[in-house]
Short mmCIF file of C-alpha atoms in Angstrom, two decimals:
data_model
loop_
_atom_site.label_atom_id
_atom_site.label_comp_id
_atom_site.label_asym_id
_atom_site.label_seq_id
_atom_site.Cartn_x
_atom_site.Cartn_y
_atom_site.Cartn_z
CA MET A 1 -23.17 -4.85 -75.52
CA SER A 2 -25.57 -4.33 -72.39
CA ILE A 3 -26.45 -5.67 -69.14
CA VAL A 4 -29.94 -8.28 -69.58
CA SER A 5 -29.51 -10.06 -66.50
CA ILE A 6 -28.39 -10.95 -63.15
CA LYS A 7 -28.15 -12.51 -59.74
CA GLU A 8 -26.55 -13.66 -57.03
CA THR A 9 -24.05 -16.00 -57.72
CA THR A 10 -24.44 -19.04 -54.76
CA ALA A 11 -28.13 -19.21 -54.94
CA GLY A 12 -29.86 -16.35 -56.28
CA VAL A 13 -32.00 -16.46 -59.92
CA ASP A 14 -31.72 -14.58 -62.79
CA GLU A 15 -33.38 -11.57 -62.52
CA THR A 16 -34.38 -9.54 -65.98
CA VAL A 17 -32.95 -6.04 -66.35
CA VAL A 18 -34.29 -3.50 -68.43
CA SER A 19 -32.19 -0.90 -70.21
CA GLY A 20 -33.09 2.49 -68.58
CA THR A 21 -34.47 1.11 -65.43
CA PRO A 22 -32.04 -0.12 -62.68
CA LYS A 23 -31.96 -2.93 -61.10
CA VAL A 24 -32.24 -3.87 -57.32
CA ILE A 25 -31.34 -7.14 -55.84
CA GLU A 26 -31.14 -9.16 -52.79
CA GLY A 27 -27.22 -10.44 -52.20
CA MET A 28 -26.29 -12.72 -48.87
CA TYR A 29 -24.75 -9.13 -47.33
CA GLY A 30 -26.21 -5.80 -48.72
CA THR A 31 -27.93 -4.85 -51.77
CA LEU A 32 -26.62 -3.98 -55.65
CA THR A 33 -28.30 -1.75 -57.74
CA ILE A 34 -27.46 -1.90 -61.71
CA ASP A 35 -28.27 -0.77 -64.95
CA SER A 36 -27.90 -2.42 -68.34
CA THR A 37 -24.62 -0.31 -69.12
CA GLY A 38 -23.35 -1.87 -66.22
CA ALA A 39 -22.73 1.21 -63.77
CA TYR A 40 -23.42 -0.20 -60.17
CA SER A 41 -23.32 0.60 -56.35
CA TYR A 42 -23.36 -2.13 -53.97
CA GLN A 43 -24.81 -1.44 -50.36
CA MET A 44 -23.58 -3.64 -47.34
CA THR A 45 -26.54 -4.14 -44.76
CA ALA A 46 -25.58 -7.14 -42.90
CA ASN A 47 -24.14 -6.37 -39.69
CA ALA A 48 -20.49 -5.55 -38.64
CA THR A 49 -19.54 -9.81 -38.33
CA ALA A 50 -19.69 -9.94 -42.36
CA LEU A 51 -16.21 -7.85 -42.78
CA GLY A 52 -13.83 -10.19 -44.61
CA LYS A 53 -17.00 -11.84 -46.26
CA VAL A 54 -17.33 -11.55 -50.20
CA GLU A 55 -20.50 -10.82 -51.82
CA ALA A 56 -21.44 -12.01 -55.49
CA PHE A 57 -23.24 -11.76 -58.20
CA THR A 58 -23.25 -13.25 -61.58
CA TYR A 59 -24.63 -11.08 -64.39
CA THR A 60 -24.86 -11.80 -68.38
CA VAL A 61 -24.10 -9.36 -71.02
CA GLN A 62 -25.48 -9.44 -74.43
CA ASP A 63 -24.64 -8.39 -77.83
CA ASN A 64 -27.45 -7.01 -80.52
CA ASP A 65 -26.46 -10.31 -82.67
CA GLY A 66 -27.76 -12.31 -79.52
CA HIS A 67 -24.43 -13.55 -78.50
CA SER A 68 -23.92 -13.41 -74.82
CA LYS A 69 -21.82 -14.73 -72.10
CA GLN A 70 -21.70 -14.41 -68.10
CA ALA A 71 -19.18 -13.14 -65.39
CA THR A 72 -18.86 -12.26 -62.34
CA ILE A 73 -18.64 -8.81 -59.88
CA TYR A 74 -16.99 -9.74 -56.62
CA ILE A 75 -17.40 -7.33 -53.76
CA ARG A 76 -15.40 -7.68 -50.95
CA LEU A 77 -16.47 -6.70 -47.81
CA ASP A 78 -13.61 -4.14 -46.30
CA SER A 79 -13.89 -1.52 -43.93
CA ASN A 80 -10.89 0.83 -42.65
CA LEU A 81 -12.48 -0.35 -39.20
CA VAL A 82 -10.98 -3.20 -39.30
CA THR A 83 -7.74 -5.29 -39.78
CA LEU A 84 -8.14 -7.42 -42.80
CA ASP A 85 -5.87 -9.52 -44.88
CA TRP A 86 -6.44 -10.00 -48.83
CA THR A 87 -3.25 -10.63 -50.07
CA GLY A 88 -3.25 -14.16 -52.12
CA LYS A 89 -6.79 -14.40 -52.06
CA THR A 90 -9.24 -14.47 -55.17
CA GLY A 91 -13.16 -14.88 -56.21
CA LEU A 92 -14.96 -15.78 -53.34
CA GLU A 93 -12.17 -16.41 -50.87
CA GLU A 94 -12.66 -14.78 -46.78
CA ALA A 95 -9.66 -12.05 -45.82
CA ASN A 96 -7.60 -13.77 -43.28
CA LYS A 97 -8.77 -11.67 -40.32
CA LEU A 98 -6.67 -9.93 -37.14
CA VAL A 99 -7.23 -12.00 -34.30
CA THR A 100 -8.17 -9.66 -31.26
CA GLN A 101 -5.25 -10.52 -28.78
CA LEU A 102 -5.04 -9.08 -24.93
CA THR A 103 -2.10 -8.92 -23.16
CA ALA A 104 -2.38 -8.53 -19.12
CA ASP A 105 -1.47 -4.60 -18.21
CA ASN A 106 0.55 -4.13 -15.22
CA LYS A 107 0.28 -1.09 -13.55
CA ALA A 108 1.98 1.00 -10.24
CA SER A 109 0.42 3.56 -8.57
CA ALA A 110 1.81 6.84 -7.16
CA GLY A 111 1.62 9.52 -4.44
CA THR A 112 4.28 9.81 -1.37
CA VAL A 113 4.92 8.50 2.02
CA THR A 114 5.74 10.12 5.22
CA THR A 115 6.37 9.22 8.89
CA LEU A 116 6.22 11.43 12.28
CA PHE A 117 9.77 9.20 13.77
CA ASP A 118 11.78 10.70 15.70
CA GLN A 119 9.83 13.53 17.13
CA VAL A 120 11.63 15.43 20.03
CA LEU A 121 10.89 15.77 23.24
CA ASN A 122 11.95 18.04 26.38
CA GLY A 123 11.49 19.73 29.59
CA SER A 124 11.53 23.27 30.47
CA GLY A 125 15.47 24.55 29.53
CA ASP A 126 16.27 20.70 29.01
CA SER A 127 18.29 19.36 25.75
CA SER A 128 16.51 17.68 23.14
CA ASN A 129 15.31 14.45 24.13
CA SER A 130 15.96 14.84 27.84
CA ILE A 131 13.63 15.89 31.06
CA GLN A 132 16.23 16.50 33.85
CA VAL A 133 15.45 18.48 37.39
CA THR A 134 18.02 19.75 39.56
CA GLY A 135 17.44 18.39 43.53
CA SER A 136 17.30 20.66 46.22
CA ASN A 137 17.14 19.52 50.11
CA GLY A 138 13.78 19.22 51.24
CA VAL A 139 11.17 16.91 52.55
CA LEU A 140 9.87 14.24 50.69
CA PRO A 141 6.29 12.66 52.33
CA THR A 142 5.76 9.22 52.19
CA SER A 143 2.93 9.09 49.34
CA PRO A 144 3.91 11.28 45.39
CA PRO A 145 2.28 14.79 45.97
CA GLU A 146 0.33 16.28 42.79
CA THR A 147 2.60 19.06 41.96
CA GLY A 148 5.38 17.19 43.04
CA SER A 149 8.37 17.48 46.16
CA THR A 150 10.04 20.37 47.59
CA ALA A 151 13.03 17.65 47.34
CA ILE A 152 12.77 16.95 43.27
CA PRO A 153 10.49 19.52 41.50
CA ASP A 154 8.40 19.04 38.83
CA ASP A 155 9.26 18.89 35.48
CA SER A 156 7.90 17.86 32.16
CA GLY A 157 7.67 17.24 28.58
CA ARG A 158 4.14 17.74 26.44
CA PHE A 159 3.58 15.80 23.08
CA THR A 160 0.49 15.94 21.30
CA LEU A 161 -1.56 13.10 19.07
CA GLY A 162 -4.15 13.19 16.41
CA ALA A 163 -7.31 11.03 16.75
CA GLY A 164 -6.01 7.41 16.52
CA GLN A 165 -2.16 8.36 15.99
CA THR A 166 0.05 6.04 18.56
CA ALA A 167 3.11 6.86 20.27
CA TYR A 168 6.31 4.67 21.07
CA ILE A 169 8.15 6.21 24.04
CA SER A 170 11.40 4.73 25.33
CA PHE A 171 14.02 6.29 27.57
CA THR A 172 16.63 5.76 29.88
CA SER A 173 16.35 6.82 33.66
CA ILE A 174 18.87 9.16 35.58
CA LEU A 175 19.59 9.94 38.90
CA PRO A 176 22.10 9.58 41.23
CA SER A 177 23.84 7.04 43.69
CA ASN A 178 25.42 5.97 47.36
CA VAL A 179 23.23 9.76 48.62
CA THR A 180 23.41 10.32 52.45
CA GLN A 181 20.46 10.55 53.99
CA ASP A 182 19.84 11.67 57.70
CA PHE A 183 17.46 9.50 59.54
CA GLY A 184 17.29 12.80 61.81
CA PHE A 185 15.60 12.29 65.41
CA LEU A 186 14.86 8.45 64.73
CA GLY A 187 18.61 8.66 65.22
CA GLY A 188 21.13 6.21 63.79
CA GLY A 189 23.17 9.52 61.89
CA ASN A 190 24.24 10.13 58.17
CA GLN A 191 23.06 6.13 55.89
CA THR A 192 24.07 5.67 52.81
CA SER A 193 21.22 5.05 50.73
CA ALA A 194 20.01 5.35 47.15
CA TYR A 195 17.22 7.56 45.27
CA ASN A 196 14.44 6.77 44.07
CA VAL A 197 12.77 8.46 41.40
CA VAL A 198 8.93 8.33 39.76
CA ILE A 199 8.04 8.42 36.15
CA GLU A 200 5.00 9.38 34.54
CA LEU A 201 2.77 9.54 31.49
CA GLU A 202 -0.55 11.76 31.61
CA ARG A 203 -3.22 12.36 29.14
CA ASP A 204 -4.30 16.11 29.81
CA GLY A 205 -7.36 16.21 30.42
CA GLY A 206 -7.53 19.90 30.06
CA THR A 207 -9.07 22.35 31.71
CA LEU A 208 -11.86 21.20 33.38
CA ALA A 209 -11.11 17.56 33.75
CA PHE A 210 -8.57 15.63 36.03
CA ASP A 211 -5.59 14.32 34.06
CA THR A 212 -5.66 10.71 33.05
CA GLN A 213 -2.41 8.62 34.62
CA LEU A 214 -1.31 5.98 31.86
CA ALA A 215 1.57 4.41 33.42
CA THR A 216 4.08 4.81 35.72
CA TRP A 217 8.08 3.61 36.44
CA THR A 218 10.10 3.41 39.45
CA SER A 219 13.80 4.01 38.74
CA THR A 220 16.30 2.89 41.94
CA THR A 221 19.02 2.43 39.07
CA SER A 222 20.36 4.99 36.85
CA GLY A 223 20.38 3.74 33.33
CA THR A 224 17.63 1.88 33.37
CA LYS A 225 15.45 1.38 30.77
CA TYR A 226 11.90 1.63 29.52
CA TYR A 227 9.40 1.69 26.92
CA TYR A 228 5.41 1.89 25.73
CA LYS A 229 3.15 2.22 23.65
CA VAL A 230 0.13 4.80 24.11
CA THR A 231 -2.56 5.51 21.49
CA ASN A 232 -5.06 8.06 21.23
CA THR A 233 -8.20 6.29 21.31
CA GLY A 234 -10.91 9.48 21.35
CA ASN A 235 -12.32 11.36 18.40
CA SER A 236 -9.85 14.59 19.11
CA SER A 237 -6.18 15.13 19.51
CA ALA A 238 -4.92 15.14 23.06
CA ASN A 239 -2.64 15.71 24.90
CA TYR A 240 0.25 13.84 26.43
CA ASP A 241 2.77 14.53 29.27
CA LEU A 242 5.80 12.77 30.46
CA ASN A 243 6.36 13.51 34.15
CA ILE A 244 9.66 14.01 36.77
CA GLY A 245 7.33 13.33 39.08
CA TYR A 246 8.64 12.89 42.48
CA GLY A 247 11.02 10.75 44.88
CA ASP A 248 10.53 8.07 46.89
CA GLY A 249 10.53 8.50 50.72
CA SER A 250 9.96 8.94 54.47
CA ILE A 251 7.70 12.08 56.33
CA ALA A 252 9.65 11.61 58.92
CA TYR A 253 13.70 11.35 56.96
CA ASN A 254 15.82 14.46 55.12
CA TRP A 255 17.27 14.37 51.76
CA THR A 256 20.33 16.13 51.72
CA ASN A 257 22.94 16.63 49.57
CA THR A 258 20.53 16.37 46.85
CA THR A 259 21.21 20.38 45.63
CA GLY A 260 22.62 19.77 42.51
CA LYS A 261 21.48 16.75 42.21
CA THR A 262 20.00 15.56 38.54
CA PHE A 263 17.31 13.63 38.33
CA GLY A 264 15.72 12.77 35.74
CA ILE A 265 14.88 10.75 32.39
CA ASN A 266 17.23 11.32 29.04
CA ASN A 267 17.53 9.14 25.37
CA ILE A 268 14.32 9.71 25.29
CA GLN A 269 13.09 8.60 21.82
CA LEU A 270 9.43 9.94 20.48
CA ASP A 271 8.45 8.01 17.38
CA ILE A 272 4.81 8.73 16.18
CA LYS A 273 2.71 6.13 14.01
CA ASP A 274 1.73 8.52 11.47
CA THR A 275 3.26 6.81 8.48
CA THR A 276 1.34 8.73 6.12
CA TYR A 277 0.11 7.10 2.51
CA THR A 278 -0.03 10.63 0.07
CA ALA A 279 -1.54 8.77 -3.57
CA SER A 280 -1.91 10.52 -6.77
CA SER A 281 -3.39 9.56 -9.76
CA VAL A 282 -2.11 7.94 -12.44
CA SER A 283 -3.17 6.97 -15.99
CA GLY A 284 -2.90 4.35 -18.35
CA ASP A 285 -4.82 2.75 -21.08
CA LEU A 286 -6.13 -0.81 -20.92
CA ILE A 287 -5.78 -1.65 -24.75
CA SER A 288 -2.62 0.08 -25.48
CA ASN A 289 -0.85 -2.96 -25.20
CA ASP A 290 -3.17 -5.27 -26.94
CA ILE A 291 -3.76 -6.38 -30.83
CA LEU A 292 -7.35 -5.58 -31.80
CA TYR A 293 -9.35 -6.53 -34.96
CA SER A 294 -11.08 -3.75 -34.84
CA SER A 295 -10.55 0.05 -33.60
CA VAL A 296 -14.42 0.00 -32.75
CA PHE A 297 -15.05 -1.95 -29.87
CA LYS A 298 -16.68 -2.14 -26.51
CA ILE A 299 -15.58 -2.23 -22.98
CA GLY A 300 -16.24 -3.55 -19.61
CA VAL A 301 -14.57 -3.68 -16.86
CA ALA A 302 -15.08 -5.35 -13.72
CA ALA A 303 -13.16 -5.16 -10.32
CA GLY A 304 -11.94 -9.06 -8.84
CA SER A 305 -11.28 -11.22 -11.70
CA THR A 306 -14.85 -12.13 -12.58
CA THR A 307 -15.43 -11.13 -16.52
CA PRO A 308 -18.18 -8.41 -16.40
CA SER A 309 -21.73 -8.24 -16.80
CA ASN A 310 -21.62 -5.31 -18.92
CA TYR A 311 -20.37 -2.85 -20.97
CA LEU A 312 -19.52 0.54 -20.09
CA ASP A 313 -22.10 2.97 -21.69
CA ALA A 314 -20.45 6.59 -21.01
CA ASN A 315 -17.40 8.08 -20.02
CA SER A 316 -15.55 8.79 -16.78
CA THR A 317 -17.01 5.21 -15.65
CA PRO A 318 -16.34 4.19 -11.91
CA ILE A 319 -15.41 0.79 -10.64
CA VAL A 320 -14.60 0.65 -6.55
CA GLY A 321 -11.63 -1.95 -6.66
CA ALA A 322 -10.47 -3.54 -3.50
CA TYR A 323 -7.74 -0.59 -3.04
CA GLY A 324 -8.61 2.13 -5.00
CA THR A 325 -10.89 3.53 -7.71
CA LEU A 326 -10.69 2.94 -11.52
CA THR A 327 -12.00 5.55 -13.64
CA VAL A 328 -12.23 4.17 -17.09
CA ASN A 329 -13.17 5.38 -20.69
CA LEU A 330 -15.41 4.09 -23.75
CA ASP A 331 -12.01 4.04 -25.30
CA GLY A 332 -10.14 1.71 -22.48
CA THR A 333 -8.08 5.11 -21.02
CA TYR A 334 -8.45 5.04 -17.28
CA SER A 335 -7.10 6.62 -13.96
CA TYR A 336 -6.39 4.77 -11.16
CA GLN A 337 -6.41 6.58 -7.56
CA ALA A 338 -5.61 4.59 -4.38
CA ASN A 339 -7.20 5.05 -1.10
CA GLY A 340 -3.75 5.80 0.59
CA LYS A 341 -3.35 3.73 3.24
CA ILE A 342 -0.21 2.19 4.66
CA ALA A 343 -1.64 -0.73 4.89
CA ASP A 344 -2.26 -1.59 1.44
CA LEU A 345 0.92 -0.72 0.61
CA GLY A 346 2.30 -3.22 -1.67
CA LYS A 347 -0.75 -5.19 -2.43
CA ASP A 348 -1.81 -5.81 -5.82
CA ASP A 349 -5.46 -4.10 -7.60
CA VAL A 350 -7.00 -6.54 -9.75
CA PHE A 351 -9.71 -5.63 -12.37
CA THR A 352 -11.26 -7.73 -15.30
CA TYR A 353 -11.72 -6.31 -18.77
CA LYS A 354 -12.95 -7.52 -21.88
CA ILE A 355 -13.29 -6.40 -25.20
CA GLU A 356 -15.91 -7.27 -27.86
CA THR A 357 -14.72 -6.54 -31.66
CA LEU A 358 -16.52 -5.30 -34.85
CA ASP A 359 -16.67 -9.62 -35.89
CA GLY A 360 -18.54 -10.51 -32.46
CA THR A 361 -15.61 -12.06 -30.75
CA VAL A 362 -15.04 -11.32 -26.93
CA ASN A 363 -11.86 -11.49 -24.76
CA THR A 364 -10.92 -11.00 -21.54
CA GLN A 365 -7.53 -9.85 -19.56
CA THR A 366 -6.62 -8.45 -16.41
CA LEU A 367 -5.23 -4.62 -15.42
CA THR A 368 -3.12 -5.18 -12.45
CA ILE A 369 -1.73 -2.23 -10.53
CA LYS A 370 0.61 -2.56 -7.68
CA VAL A 371 -0.67 -0.07 -4.82
CA ASP A 372 2.81 1.84 -4.65
CA ALA A 373 4.50 5.14 -3.56
CA ASP A 374 7.20 7.13 -4.99
CA ASN A 375 9.35 7.25 -2.67
CA VAL A 376 8.63 3.24 -1.10
CA LEU A 377 11.23 0.52 -2.09
CA ILE A 378 8.52 -2.41 -3.47
CA GLY A 379 9.93 -5.28 -5.16
CA THR A 380 13.39 -3.65 -5.13
CA PRO A 381 15.18 -4.36 -2.30
CA ASP A 382 18.53 -3.98 -2.42
CA ALA A 383 17.79 -0.35 -3.84
CA GLY A 384 18.71 1.64 -0.60
CA THR A 385 20.27 5.29 -0.15
CA THR A 386 22.12 7.24 1.85
CA GLY A 387 19.04 8.59 3.00
CA ASN A 388 16.17 7.09 5.32
CA ASP A 389 14.33 4.69 3.26
CA ILE A 390 10.88 2.45 3.69
CA ALA A 391 10.55 -0.19 2.03
CA VAL A 392 7.46 -2.78 1.62
CA SER A 393 8.18 -6.92 2.06
CA GLN A 394 6.34 -8.51 -0.30
CA SER A 395 5.62 -12.28 -0.95
CA ALA A 396 8.60 -13.25 -1.74
CA ASN A 397 12.31 -14.55 0.69
CA GLU A 398 13.35 -11.29 0.21
CA VAL A 399 17.11 -9.81 1.34
CA PHE A 400 16.96 -5.88 1.78
CA THR A 401 20.15 -3.84 1.41
CA LEU A 402 18.22 -0.36 2.60
CA GLY A 403 22.14 1.98 3.50
CA ASP A 404 22.53 4.50 5.69
CA GLY A 405 19.75 6.35 7.25
CA ALA A 406 16.55 6.06 9.62
CA ASP A 407 14.81 3.11 7.42
CA LEU A 408 11.56 1.79 7.62
CA LEU A 409 10.42 -1.83 7.04
CA ILE A 410 6.70 -2.55 6.44
CA TYR A 411 4.82 -5.44 6.72
CA ASN A 412 1.70 -5.83 5.54
CA VAL A 413 -1.11 -8.46 4.82
CA LEU A 414 -0.84 -10.09 2.02
CA ASN A 415 -2.30 -13.44 3.02
CA GLY A 416 -4.68 -13.15 6.58
CA SER A 417 -4.28 -16.89 6.55
CA SER A 418 -0.45 -17.01 7.05
CA PRO A 419 1.52 -16.69 10.08
CA THR A 420 3.91 -14.46 8.72
CA GLY A 421 0.70 -12.38 6.79
CA GLY A 422 1.63 -13.92 3.86
CA ASN A 423 5.44 -12.38 3.28
CA GLY A 424 8.53 -13.95 2.92
CA THR A 425 11.28 -15.09 4.99
CA ASP A 426 13.24 -11.90 4.72
CA GLN A 427 16.91 -10.82 5.60
CA TRP A 428 18.57 -7.39 6.00
CA LEU A 429 21.66 -7.25 5.67
CA ASP A 430 22.22 -4.39 7.37
CA PHE A 431 20.48 -3.35 10.07
CA ASN A 432 21.51 -0.69 12.87
CA MET A 433 19.91 0.09 15.54
CA SER A 434 21.64 3.25 16.16
CA GLU A 435 20.61 4.61 13.16
CA GLY A 436 17.30 4.26 13.61
CA ASP A 437 15.90 1.85 11.69
CA LYS A 438 12.94 0.29 12.33
CA ILE A 439 10.64 -2.82 11.54
CA ASP A 440 6.78 -2.07 11.89
CA VAL A 441 5.22 -5.47 12.32
CA SER A 442 1.77 -3.32 13.49
CA SER A 443 -0.05 -4.85 10.53
CA LEU A 444 0.47 -8.24 11.52
CA LEU A 445 -0.75 -8.00 15.16
CA SER A 446 -4.13 -8.29 16.77
CA GLY A 447 -4.13 -6.51 20.02
CA ALA A 448 -0.80 -6.11 20.95
CA THR A 449 -0.03 -3.86 23.69
CA THR A 450 3.99 -2.52 25.92
CA ASP A 451 2.33 -5.48 28.63
CA ASN A 452 1.93 -8.65 25.85
CA ILE A 453 4.18 -7.64 22.99
CA ASN A 454 6.58 -10.93 23.79
CA ASN A 455 3.22 -13.45 23.64
CA TYR A 456 3.47 -11.83 19.95
CA LEU A 457 7.13 -11.38 19.24
CA SER A 458 10.35 -12.71 19.91
CA VAL A 459 13.93 -13.55 18.80
CA SER A 460 16.49 -15.93 18.58
CA ILE A 461 20.00 -14.14 18.22
CA SER A 462 23.74 -16.13 16.62
CA GLY A 463 26.07 -13.50 17.55
CA ASN A 464 25.15 -10.37 15.37
CA GLN A 465 22.26 -12.64 13.52
CA VAL A 466 18.86 -11.55 15.21
CA THR A 467 15.96 -13.98 14.13
CA LEU A 468 12.49 -12.19 14.68
CA LEU A 469 9.33 -14.24 15.06
CA VAL A 470 6.10 -13.35 15.08
CA ASP A 471 2.82 -15.22 16.49
CA ARG A 472 0.36 -12.68 14.79
CA ASP A 473 -2.20 -13.67 16.79
CA GLY A 474 -0.29 -13.44 19.92
CA SER A 475 -2.44 -16.51 21.89
CA SER A 476 -1.25 -20.20 23.01
CA GLY A 477 -2.22 -22.34 20.79
CA GLY A 478 -3.81 -19.79 18.60
CA ILE A 479 -4.21 -20.03 14.97
CA SER A 480 -0.55 -18.10 14.74
CA THR A 481 2.79 -19.73 15.85
CA PRO A 482 5.62 -18.33 16.30
CA THR A 483 7.11 -17.70 12.78
CA ALA A 484 10.03 -16.11 11.79
CA LEU A 485 9.72 -13.29 9.82
CA LEU A 486 12.94 -11.28 9.38
CA THR A 487 16.85 -12.01 10.26
CA LEU A 488 18.57 -8.91 11.31
CA THR A 489 22.39 -8.64 10.94
CA ASN A 490 23.70 -5.52 13.09
CA GLU A 491 26.06 -4.29 11.64
CA ASP A 492 26.51 -2.51 14.81
CA HIS A 493 26.64 -5.38 16.98
CA ALA A 494 30.64 -4.64 18.01
CA THR A 495 29.53 -1.48 19.63
CA ASN A 496 25.30 -1.74 20.30
CA PRO A 497 24.78 -5.54 20.51
CA ILE A 498 20.91 -6.91 20.16
CA THR A 499 20.98 -9.14 23.26
CA SER A 500 16.98 -9.52 23.65
CA LEU A 501 13.96 -8.52 21.88
CA VAL A 502 13.58 -5.54 25.00
CA ASP A 503 16.67 -4.32 23.52
CA LEU A 504 15.13 -3.76 19.95
CA LEU A 505 11.81 -2.25 21.60
CA ASN A 506 14.34 -0.19 24.41
CA ASN A 507 15.27 1.20 21.19
CA ASN A 508 11.58 1.93 19.76
CA SER A 509 13.22 -0.34 17.30
CA ILE A 510 10.06 -2.12 16.16
CA ILE A 511 6.70 -0.58 15.16
CA TYR A 512 4.14 -2.94 16.84
#
């Protein structure tokens, strides 16, 4: 028996097969080459969208007596690059294709956050965080001399701020009381009076320039507390001096009994707002959680929620996002490097990717990378330790338990139109000023200074419950109004109660 004719089954016309001459016949998806003995080969010529279909050819065989019959060759278009299920399929029935399913990917970036809080500042020969001088009898002029006075010697503590850095300084005055003052030739004898001591903050002008006086405080009562915020607005590092400069008296009077008396400040709290986020690269695979019809595909990626307009054509293609850069390879693997900004912590960098598989279908999905750091609590507000923890508020109403240590709670702008910056109304159950706990709301406030901070922040107090309210623009009738942001449970209430916003500011407990 030999094959004498063949045709493409669905719409073809019989073509004669001559013995000894292979016959080439075009099918719907490829080319069949067959000879009269029945030997054949098939070459698919259609694109990959034809995979899963069936090509059929009907042939006629005839014996030497002229008897003939027909049969059909079914050729299943398959490939190891795709996933097809032929179970139960016969004849021209097409395979079941695996349906591509993309799953949203979520990833957290990595890195570490460090702070420059709790800096040591002291005067010459003084204990840490103290600038003290011992009085010596002498004349005090009516106006403060540049170099101090003979009765109260000069002393200062110096600190350095890098360009753009901000320092928060708080301290308590020290001066004796009930001092005997000799009115000398004016008569009146010795009378009891009180000392004044003047504290200055200056920016050092360097060798050839004058110092710039930034703030002056005159204290008449020992134990008075002060706070101040200073920012280095220059382009290079600068030195700052906290001085004990002089006392206030009259040129005609002598201060007596000053020898051995202590003047100055102590309990100095110097916190430099230079919280640094050192971001490290994280890697992943966009398709690791996806189900793809084919192992060969095209991929496109775009920042944000917009569907990519193009497909990648090279490995290591960088895609600049809102808070970092995503570098994507053609196989879907990627790395992400956050920009390393504290204000970005807790925010989501969203990318949209699309996959086109061999069957021509296109699916889209998102990759969301939360800007995170290894030593920062984001989304786990109750995971505090005995160390100095750093936490970042999120949009939900969170309850923070940060444990012992000098803990820091950061608020960033998640939604610029929200009175809380998109943050929830939170609680901090174990806030403790004495341990150095701090709240950083600097990203929420615009234009806050020492002089106007009361326009931005206020508190409502009930027992050991202190609610911090924030007005982000600090203006009456502005776009923002005082809104509850955080309620503190002061666990040190019995010995260190919070009675006003000033208590928090005097302790540098609020970074603004």
